[in-house]
Amino acid sequence: MSAPHDPQTHTIQQDEIADGQILNVISLRLDEKGVLHAEERITFGGGGPEEFTRTFLLREPYDTDHDRLYGVSGLTAQGGDGRPVEVSLVEDDTAMAATLAVGGAEVVILDYRVDGTVSEVGDRLELEWTVVGGYSETVEETRVVVDAPDRPQALSCAAGEPRSSIYCTSSNMGGPEALVAHFMQADLEPGQTFDIVVSYPGQTAQSTLMLSRSWSLTSAFAITPVTAGVFGLLLVVLVGGLVLLIWVRDRDERALRSEARKADQAPVEAGVGGHLRFQPPDNVHPGQIGTLIDEQADVVDITATVVDLAVRGYLRIEELPHERRYSSADWLLTRTGQRGEETLLPYERLLLDALFPKGPQTRLSELGEDFSVQLADVREELYRDMVRLKWFARRPNRERSQWTTVGIVLTLLGGLVTVLLAIFTHAAFTGLALVIAGAAVTVGAQYMPAKTKLGSAVFAHVAGFRAYLLRARVDDIPAERRVHVFSRYLPYAIIFDNVEHWARILAAAGAEESPEQGLFWYRGPQDWTLGDFADSIKAFTLTLSGVISNTRQFRSLI
């Protein structure tokens, strides 16, 4: 049966606690140094349990960036008869649980001190603390009395589940004289808390506020003068690098404006006997042009080089008849053994050897793993050519790879630094700057290979040559020289993605010059005519590109 409450104070009378009920009276005294001295008198109606746990909160959220700390020290316990009561303390980052060996006693008295409860709020002091962080059993009534060097000015309290905003059962300042603060909460269940706030004049005591940085995504990535400064520096570096890159890249544009028109004309010159012969700008070969334009030795560069070797007489391409009606087309490549192979560029000799690994003839469909291994060397020689010709200061593939590696490493390092800073500090924003910088370097690595002044001039001449091929007229070349010259145009048209147009022009020129013989470097099956050449050469280049793309070295370039 519950004990009656005093009709004026709504509290259990000390001498009327029913069996099984628990009453806790907490007396707090604040000294001038801001230290809170506490005494608790816990009364168990009919005798207490063997053990009773009373929890103290040591850390609570204060604002978005901080936690508030409390220090509980000097905790002792004794029975109502003055005999010591054993106390076991278990503490973690946020709370301290004090387990009392009650042993059936009716009264246990606790003594302890608390630091960190007083803070300045405007021109006043505020005592704020969770006087009860939790009980192990339901406590029918908890009373709190707070005394201080000066009179209280305002009160507040809350009770219930942790961080509850429900006001406690009652609070007052001790009547008209308002000398001390009184709080009371009925029926605190296990795990529930009891918070109090008392305001005092500013000179009542010293502030003992203790704060600790708390971790959160907001605080971990806080924008501070330091992190903002790092970002500003990063911005300057990135913008400066971008300006430099634009300036270097603009060299191509400046060269295009001043040099392109020099090659915007028929690439021919008078040869032996006054006959016109093909003379590309700067004597560049198709594979070199393709690598110069996009700074990569890729599939189309190899394909154009194969056709170029054919039109220059070093190999012959023969389209084979279909073995079955719906079978795939195939081509027989024949190495002619023409004199002058030793004068070919290194990458051209390597490619010619790769095409004929077992003898002077090979089918396009038979090119396999050996071909792919040799293509790696062809590609490397193309990149070496870029440096040998002084079009690039360093090999474009290596420069691109080095900068990509730097960017990836910087990104991973930035990620690691960001995680570590987020865990241990509040400056993770700085680490994020490294991630952004690393990502920028990784993306920008594709644009890092920059042409030299000579390379930009050649690039401009190539652009002029391309402009000519796009608008060239057939009658620019005498009829008797068109097959020869237009055949030499065709590999460059492959680079410039204009192959079908020039294939049709070449077929028309061949039909006019020697309708029965066809082209000197390309043969078709029976009943094949020059009218079929445009479709045939397009099918050949697509098939050859597929063979190259399927090799390990070029698969990433599909």
XYZ file of C-alpha atoms in Angstrom:
558
model
C 0.000 0.000 0.000
C 1.381 3.420 -0.943
C 2.171 5.937 1.792
C 0.042 9.050 1.928
C 1.356 12.349 0.510
C 1.373 15.595 2.457
C -1.581 17.554 1.029
C 0.448 20.801 0.886
C 3.803 19.539 -0.420
C 2.579 16.470 -2.366
C 5.492 14.497 -0.919
C 5.799 11.240 0.968
C 6.277 11.816 4.655
C 9.617 10.476 5.897
C 8.048 8.354 8.614
C 5.320 6.933 6.387
C 7.267 5.140 3.626
C 5.504 1.939 2.778
C 7.301 -1.344 2.377
C 8.996 -1.631 -0.993
C 8.952 2.132 -1.629
C 12.151 4.130 -2.135
C 12.661 7.789 -1.249
C 15.803 9.759 -2.250
C 16.497 13.204 -0.813
C 19.404 14.958 -2.574
C 20.867 17.992 -0.810
C 23.183 20.127 -3.006
C 25.345 23.003 -1.815
C 27.138 25.255 -4.305
C 30.287 26.957 -3.015
C 31.876 30.166 -4.339
C 34.349 28.222 -6.497
C 31.508 26.591 -8.405
C 31.923 23.148 -6.837
C 28.716 21.327 -6.010
C 28.768 19.360 -2.730
C 26.141 16.637 -2.600
C 24.556 14.415 0.010
C 21.934 11.844 -0.845
C 19.799 10.053 1.712
C 18.203 7.008 0.127
C 15.494 5.418 2.280
C 14.169 1.933 1.492
C 10.730 1.201 3.021
C 10.837 -2.144 4.860
C 14.560 -2.604 4.127
C 16.499 -2.328 0.910
C 17.553 -4.892 -1.705
C 20.946 -6.556 -1.703
C 22.187 -4.081 -4.352
C 20.994 -0.761 -5.720
C 22.559 1.119 -8.634
C 22.483 4.845 -9.029
C 23.870 6.326 -12.293
C 25.620 9.700 -12.789
C 25.856 11.275 -16.260
C 29.361 12.577 -17.060
C 28.852 13.806 -20.613
C 25.888 15.417 -22.348
C 25.426 17.147 -25.715
C 25.993 20.904 -25.430
C 25.800 22.240 -29.003
C 26.504 20.968 -32.513
C 30.252 20.921 -31.918
C 30.659 20.221 -28.201
C 29.716 17.945 -25.353
C 29.463 19.186 -21.776
C 31.518 17.314 -19.194
C 30.816 16.771 -15.499
C 33.244 15.471 -12.919
C 31.940 13.360 -10.022
C 34.570 12.678 -7.356
C 35.016 11.650 -3.694
C 32.035 9.309 -3.726
C 31.528 7.521 -0.375
C 28.565 5.665 1.114
C 27.488 4.709 4.632
C 24.465 3.240 6.282
C 22.084 5.102 8.577
C 24.085 3.792 11.502
C 27.340 5.245 10.119
C 28.827 1.967 8.940
C 30.548 2.097 5.489
C 28.663 0.717 2.512
C 30.702 -0.850 -0.263
C 30.414 0.981 -3.601
C 31.407 -0.490 -6.970
C 31.990 2.043 -9.764
C 31.764 1.300 -13.486
C 32.600 4.268 -15.715
C 32.581 4.878 -19.463
C 32.748 7.996 -21.632
C 29.241 9.179 -20.826
C 28.227 7.845 -17.403
C 29.328 6.346 -14.106
C 27.247 3.617 -12.468
C 27.613 3.333 -8.656
C 26.378 0.000 -7.324
C 25.679 0.079 -3.586
C 25.920 -3.082 -1.477
C 22.762 -2.186 0.485
C 22.415 -5.603 2.102
C 18.861 -4.943 3.297
C 19.672 -1.665 5.104
C 16.868 0.888 5.355
C 19.037 3.998 4.785
C 22.138 4.636 2.673
C 23.814 8.044 2.645
C 26.036 9.124 -0.285
C 28.553 11.973 -0.289
C 30.338 13.295 -3.400
C 31.425 16.427 -5.264
C 30.503 17.580 -8.757
C 32.487 19.910 -11.078
C 31.317 21.494 -14.313
C 27.741 22.343 -13.384
C 28.063 26.166 -13.415
C 28.273 28.312 -16.572
C 27.820 31.966 -17.473
C 24.682 32.801 -19.421
C 24.568 36.500 -20.187
C 24.890 38.422 -16.936
C 23.742 35.452 -14.843
C 25.116 32.131 -13.664
C 23.313 28.931 -14.408
C 23.626 25.681 -12.479
C 22.630 22.821 -14.761
C 22.961 19.126 -14.062
C 21.257 15.781 -14.446
C 20.932 15.023 -10.765
C 19.688 11.504 -11.496
C 21.156 9.683 -14.468
C 19.149 6.561 -13.702
C 18.081 4.161 -10.985
C 18.143 0.377 -11.092
C 14.661 0.241 -9.514
C 11.618 2.495 -9.460
C 12.033 5.309 -6.924
C 8.674 6.589 -5.743
C 9.978 10.014 -4.912
C 13.164 12.017 -5.556
C 13.564 15.379 -3.819
C 16.335 17.863 -4.643
C 17.280 20.896 -2.529
C 19.870 23.346 -3.895
C 21.545 25.908 -1.629
C 24.013 28.571 -2.847
C 25.784 31.776 -1.663
C 23.004 33.828 -3.242
C 19.287 33.481 -3.814
C 17.940 31.673 -6.883
C 16.323 33.796 -9.600
C 14.691 31.163 -11.813
C 14.107 27.413 -11.914
C 13.536 24.746 -14.509
C 13.438 20.968 -14.497
C 12.596 17.954 -16.647
C 12.158 14.262 -15.927
C 11.428 11.042 -17.744
C 13.272 9.389 -20.608
C 16.771 10.775 -21.316
C 16.674 14.291 -22.868
C 12.986 14.527 -22.007
C 11.337 17.952 -22.085
C 8.481 16.983 -19.717
C 8.497 19.189 -16.631
C 9.187 17.496 -13.304
C 6.408 16.915 -10.740
C 7.049 20.169 -8.878
C 9.614 22.926 -8.220
C 9.748 26.057 -6.039
C 12.150 28.495 -4.386
C 11.216 27.799 -0.786
C 8.346 30.196 -0.293
C 8.183 34.013 -0.291
C 11.784 34.499 0.847
C 13.130 32.400 -2.063
C 16.256 31.240 -0.240
C 16.798 27.792 -1.794
C 15.580 25.842 -4.816
C 13.341 22.804 -4.356
C 12.517 20.103 -6.942
C 10.547 16.890 -6.722
C 9.833 14.050 -9.103
C 7.503 11.142 -8.375
C 7.872 7.624 -9.711
C 11.185 7.637 -11.570
C 11.383 4.289 -13.345
C 14.651 2.454 -14.089
C 16.713 4.292 -16.689
C 14.764 7.552 -16.461
C 16.567 10.817 -15.696
C 15.957 13.987 -13.656
C 17.430 17.319 -14.856
C 17.455 20.620 -12.984
C 18.440 24.200 -13.883
C 18.811 27.048 -11.352
C 19.731 30.631 -12.291
C 21.722 32.895 -9.890
C 23.176 36.419 -9.984
C 26.446 36.680 -11.930
C 28.762 36.907 -8.898
C 27.333 33.950 -7.003
C 30.151 31.547 -7.934
C 32.877 30.863 -10.488
C 32.015 29.237 -13.796
C 33.207 25.622 -14.002
C 31.938 24.864 -17.508
C 33.916 22.048 -19.161
C 33.452 21.386 -22.887
C 34.815 18.735 -25.211
C 34.635 18.683 -28.964
C 32.022 16.179 -30.070
C 32.186 14.156 -33.283
C 29.588 14.625 -35.983
C 29.669 15.018 -39.733
C 29.006 18.713 -39.259
C 31.820 19.202 -36.757
C 34.237 16.863 -38.519
C 33.908 18.919 -41.704
C 33.707 22.292 -39.980
C 34.676 25.261 -42.122
C 37.263 27.190 -40.139
C 39.765 29.890 -41.128
C 42.405 27.158 -41.508
C 40.348 24.841 -43.689
C 39.028 27.788 -45.689
C 42.622 28.945 -46.180
C 43.659 25.531 -47.485
C 40.759 25.564 -49.906
C 41.719 29.042 -51.040
C 45.284 27.913 -51.659
C 44.007 24.870 -53.526
C 41.807 27.095 -55.662
C 44.768 29.288 -56.567
C 46.872 26.251 -57.467
C 44.113 24.641 -59.532
C 43.188 27.847 -61.320
C 46.860 28.604 -61.928
C 47.404 25.125 -63.335
C 44.309 25.463 -65.482
C 45.501 28.814 -66.836
C 48.893 27.297 -67.634
C 47.279 24.313 -69.341
C 45.009 26.614 -71.352
C 48.022 28.690 -72.375
C 49.931 25.606 -73.486
C 46.888 24.253 -75.315
C 46.252 27.636 -76.887
C 49.571 27.192 -78.668
C 47.750 24.738 -80.962
C 45.073 27.346 -81.646
C 47.658 30.053 -82.361
C 49.475 27.709 -84.711
C 46.198 26.838 -86.467
C 45.534 30.507 -87.129
C 48.993 31.178 -88.531
C 50.157 27.855 -90.019
C 47.137 25.859 -91.197
C 46.742 27.738 -94.458
C 50.283 26.691 -95.517
C 49.083 23.100 -95.956
C 45.588 23.850 -97.230
C 46.466 22.818 -100.782
C 47.078 19.735 -102.884
C 49.923 17.769 -101.197
C 51.814 17.081 -104.440
C 55.022 18.231 -106.045
C 56.779 17.716 -109.347
C 58.733 14.491 -109.518
C 60.900 12.735 -112.085
C 59.882 13.617 -115.627
C 57.627 16.349 -114.345
C 55.071 13.890 -113.041
C 53.254 14.945 -109.879
C 54.006 12.879 -106.825
C 52.392 12.836 -103.403
C 54.143 14.876 -100.732
C 52.258 15.128 -97.396
C 52.856 18.197 -95.175
C 56.048 17.866 -93.111
C 56.387 14.385 -94.658
C 54.250 12.918 -91.870
C 52.835 9.405 -92.154
C 49.221 8.477 -91.303
C 50.064 6.720 -88.012
C 52.113 9.705 -86.892
C 49.294 12.094 -87.763
C 46.756 10.078 -85.784
C 49.020 9.963 -82.724
C 49.791 13.682 -83.015
C 46.130 14.688 -83.222
C 44.747 12.870 -80.176
C 48.073 12.092 -78.429
C 47.255 8.370 -78.420
C 48.498 5.538 -80.605
C 45.182 3.822 -81.157
C 43.307 1.452 -83.443
C 42.688 3.826 -86.330
C 46.399 4.749 -86.482
C 47.402 1.104 -86.954
C 44.624 0.492 -89.494
C 45.622 3.522 -91.570
C 49.288 2.447 -91.469
C 48.416 -1.006 -92.890
C 46.572 0.613 -95.815
C 49.435 3.101 -96.256
C 51.983 0.251 -96.505
C 49.754 -1.314 -99.165
C 49.413 1.793 -101.330
C 53.182 2.349 -101.067
C 53.717 -1.140 -102.465
C 55.028 -3.056 -99.443
C 52.048 -5.389 -99.304
C 49.036 -6.273 -101.413
C 45.481 -6.736 -100.169
C 43.320 -9.363 -101.872
C 39.679 -9.838 -100.992
C 38.868 -13.534 -100.933
C 35.623 -14.997 -102.275
C 33.078 -16.025 -99.674
C 33.475 -19.735 -98.915
C 29.787 -19.983 -98.160
C 26.929 -17.679 -98.928
C 26.678 -16.232 -95.431
C 30.320 -16.630 -94.337
C 32.347 -13.624 -93.205
C 34.592 -11.791 -95.623
C 38.331 -12.448 -95.400
C 41.408 -10.941 -97.004
C 44.766 -12.350 -98.043
C 47.718 -10.108 -97.309
C 50.859 -10.629 -99.391
C 54.252 -9.157 -98.560
C 55.681 -7.959 -101.875
C 59.328 -7.796 -100.803
C 59.630 -4.422 -102.457
C 63.044 -2.811 -102.167
C 63.354 -0.150 -99.532
C 61.828 -1.961 -96.540
C 64.940 -1.027 -94.585
C 64.047 2.651 -95.049
C 60.662 2.253 -93.387
C 60.120 3.921 -90.046
C 60.719 1.590 -87.053
C 57.021 1.258 -86.219
C 56.205 0.489 -89.877
C 58.837 -2.293 -90.035
C 57.531 -3.753 -86.777
C 53.959 -3.686 -88.088
C 54.971 -5.333 -91.370
C 56.734 -8.112 -89.446
C 53.716 -8.521 -87.169
C 51.418 -9.004 -90.173
C 53.595 -11.768 -91.633
C 54.901 -13.916 -88.774
C 55.131 -17.178 -90.767
C 55.867 -16.156 -94.330
C 55.020 -13.755 -97.162
C 51.277 -14.420 -96.963
C 48.710 -14.381 -94.204
C 44.983 -14.206 -93.897
C 43.478 -11.384 -91.893
C 41.410 -13.911 -89.936
C 44.601 -15.769 -88.884
C 46.165 -12.877 -86.985
C 46.269 -13.939 -83.350
C 48.209 -13.633 -80.082
C 51.620 -13.145 -81.716
C 50.147 -10.225 -83.606
C 48.869 -8.654 -80.370
C 52.280 -8.975 -78.703
C 53.990 -7.253 -81.624
C 51.389 -4.473 -81.645
C 52.607 -3.428 -78.195
C 56.016 -2.709 -79.731
C 54.415 -0.882 -82.673
C 52.541 1.331 -80.277
C 55.669 2.076 -78.233
C 57.590 3.019 -81.383
C 54.822 5.409 -82.420
C 55.162 7.169 -79.069
C 58.950 7.251 -79.418
C 58.460 8.879 -82.821
C 56.609 11.754 -81.167
C 59.728 12.558 -79.107
C 62.210 11.772 -81.886
C 60.428 14.231 -84.160
C 60.366 16.758 -81.266
C 56.598 17.101 -81.428
C 56.413 16.308 -77.707
C 59.027 16.887 -75.023
C 58.098 13.553 -73.384
C 56.249 10.495 -74.580
C 52.508 11.285 -74.314
C 51.535 7.861 -72.950
C 54.097 8.002 -70.155
C 53.254 11.562 -69.212
C 49.561 10.735 -69.147
C 50.208 7.588 -67.091
C 52.467 9.400 -64.612
C 49.942 12.157 -63.989
C 47.114 9.631 -63.701
C 49.134 7.714 -61.100
C 49.844 10.930 -59.199
C 46.151 11.816 -59.263
C 45.018 8.383 -58.047
C 47.612 8.317 -55.262
C 46.673 11.845 -54.210
C 42.963 10.924 -54.227
C 43.538 7.794 -52.116
C 45.841 9.705 -49.764
C 43.240 12.453 -49.476
C 40.565 9.881 -48.670
C 42.745 8.323 -45.964
C 43.663 11.718 -44.518
C 39.991 12.776 -44.567
C 38.934 9.649 -42.657
C 41.714 10.075 -40.071
C 40.990 13.789 -39.635
C 37.269 13.059 -39.301
C 37.919 10.480 -36.585
C 40.507 12.351 -34.552
C 39.972 16.054 -35.342
C 37.463 18.541 -36.701
C 39.537 19.483 -39.755
C 38.357 16.788 -42.171
C 37.453 19.535 -44.625
C 41.185 19.948 -45.249
C 41.532 16.304 -46.253
C 38.589 16.680 -48.600
C 40.599 19.329 -50.418
C 43.240 16.683 -51.184
C 40.543 14.379 -52.576
C 39.284 17.133 -54.867
C 42.829 17.982 -55.960
C 43.581 14.313 -56.652
C 40.415 13.876 -58.688
C 41.233 17.022 -60.670
C 44.743 15.739 -61.408
C 43.378 12.320 -62.434
C 40.904 13.859 -64.876
C 43.397 16.465 -66.062
C 46.038 13.782 -66.715
C 44.393 13.074 -70.062
C 45.238 16.629 -71.111
C 48.744 16.858 -69.682
C 50.734 15.781 -72.763
C 51.392 19.093 -74.481
C 52.854 19.553 -77.947
C 56.040 21.511 -78.470
C 56.057 24.604 -80.651
C 57.166 22.418 -83.569
C 54.474 19.861 -82.754
C 51.813 22.582 -82.779
C 53.046 23.837 -86.154
C 52.879 20.318 -87.647
C 49.456 19.871 -86.059
C 48.329 23.048 -87.833
C 49.698 21.798 -91.156
C 47.832 18.517 -90.652
C 44.645 20.494 -89.996
C 45.216 22.387 -93.236
C 45.729 19.103 -95.083
C 42.497 17.762 -93.608
C 40.628 20.878 -94.704
C 41.927 20.347 -98.221
C 40.880 16.680 -98.306
C 37.377 17.631 -97.203
C 36.895 20.052 -100.091
C 39.415 18.826 -102.707
C 38.339 18.690 -106.340
C 39.122 15.681 -108.516
C 40.437 17.822 -111.370
C 43.171 19.222 -109.111
C 45.198 16.163 -110.211
C 45.804 15.149 -113.855
C 43.801 12.091 -114.889
C 46.858 9.900 -115.480
C 48.121 10.473 -111.906
C 44.855 10.250 -110.004
C 44.998 6.557 -109.051
C 48.494 6.946 -107.634
C 47.833 10.211 -105.776
C 44.337 9.377 -104.579
C 45.582 6.006 -103.304
C 48.097 7.921 -101.186
C 45.252 10.144 -99.928
C 43.221 7.170 -98.709
C 45.217 6.249 -95.529
C 45.037 9.877 -94.416
C 41.295 9.890 -95.127
C 41.038 6.924 -92.721
C 42.655 9.060 -90.008
C 40.320 11.952 -90.806
C 37.216 9.689 -90.901
C 36.606 10.473 -94.565
C 37.443 7.079 -96.032
C 34.190 6.350 -97.863
C 34.294 9.641 -99.780
C 37.842 9.138 -101.036
C 37.315 5.435 -101.693
C 34.569 6.314 -104.164
C 36.715 8.978 -105.795
C 39.614 6.529 -106.058
C 37.363 3.841 -107.525
C 36.080 6.286 -110.141
C 39.616 7.347 -111.027
C 40.724 3.708 -111.319
C 37.783 2.837 -113.538
C 38.640 5.761 -115.813
C 42.381 5.020 -115.959
C 42.395 1.202 -116.230
C 38.888 -0.272 -115.936
C 40.078 -3.861 -116.458
C 43.190 -3.900 -114.244
C 41.689 -2.256 -111.147
C 43.999 -0.946 -108.417
C 47.657 -1.922 -108.169
C 47.461 -2.591 -104.424
C 43.959 -4.034 -103.967
C 42.392 -7.009 -105.726
C 38.878 -8.333 -105.454
C 37.382 -11.790 -106.067
C 35.917 -12.940 -109.350
C 33.217 -10.647 -110.764
C 34.483 -7.875 -108.439
C 34.698 -4.420 -110.028
C 36.077 -1.067 -108.993
C 32.518 -0.018 -108.338
C 32.642 -2.334 -105.339
C 35.880 -0.865 -103.989
C 34.324 1.693 -101.624
C 32.302 -0.996 -99.843
C 35.241 -3.403 -99.876
C 37.805 -1.047 -98.359
C 35.279 0.090 -95.749
C 34.639 -3.555 -94.792
C 38.402 -4.232 -94.726
C 39.176 -1.304 -92.413
C 36.311 -2.216 -90.081
C 37.413 -5.863 -89.923
C 41.064 -4.949 -89.377
C 40.070 -2.468 -86.663
C 38.119 -5.236 -84.981
C 41.105 -7.578 -85.082
C 43.325 -4.896 -83.544
C 40.714 -3.933 -80.950
C 40.412 -7.517 -79.781
C 44.095 -7.691 -78.882
C 45.062 -7.100 -75.264
C 47.042 -3.964 -76.056
C 44.180 -2.123 -77.738
C 41.060 -3.553 -76.086
C 40.779 -0.505 -73.806
C 40.592 1.753 -76.853
C 37.458 0.248 -78.410
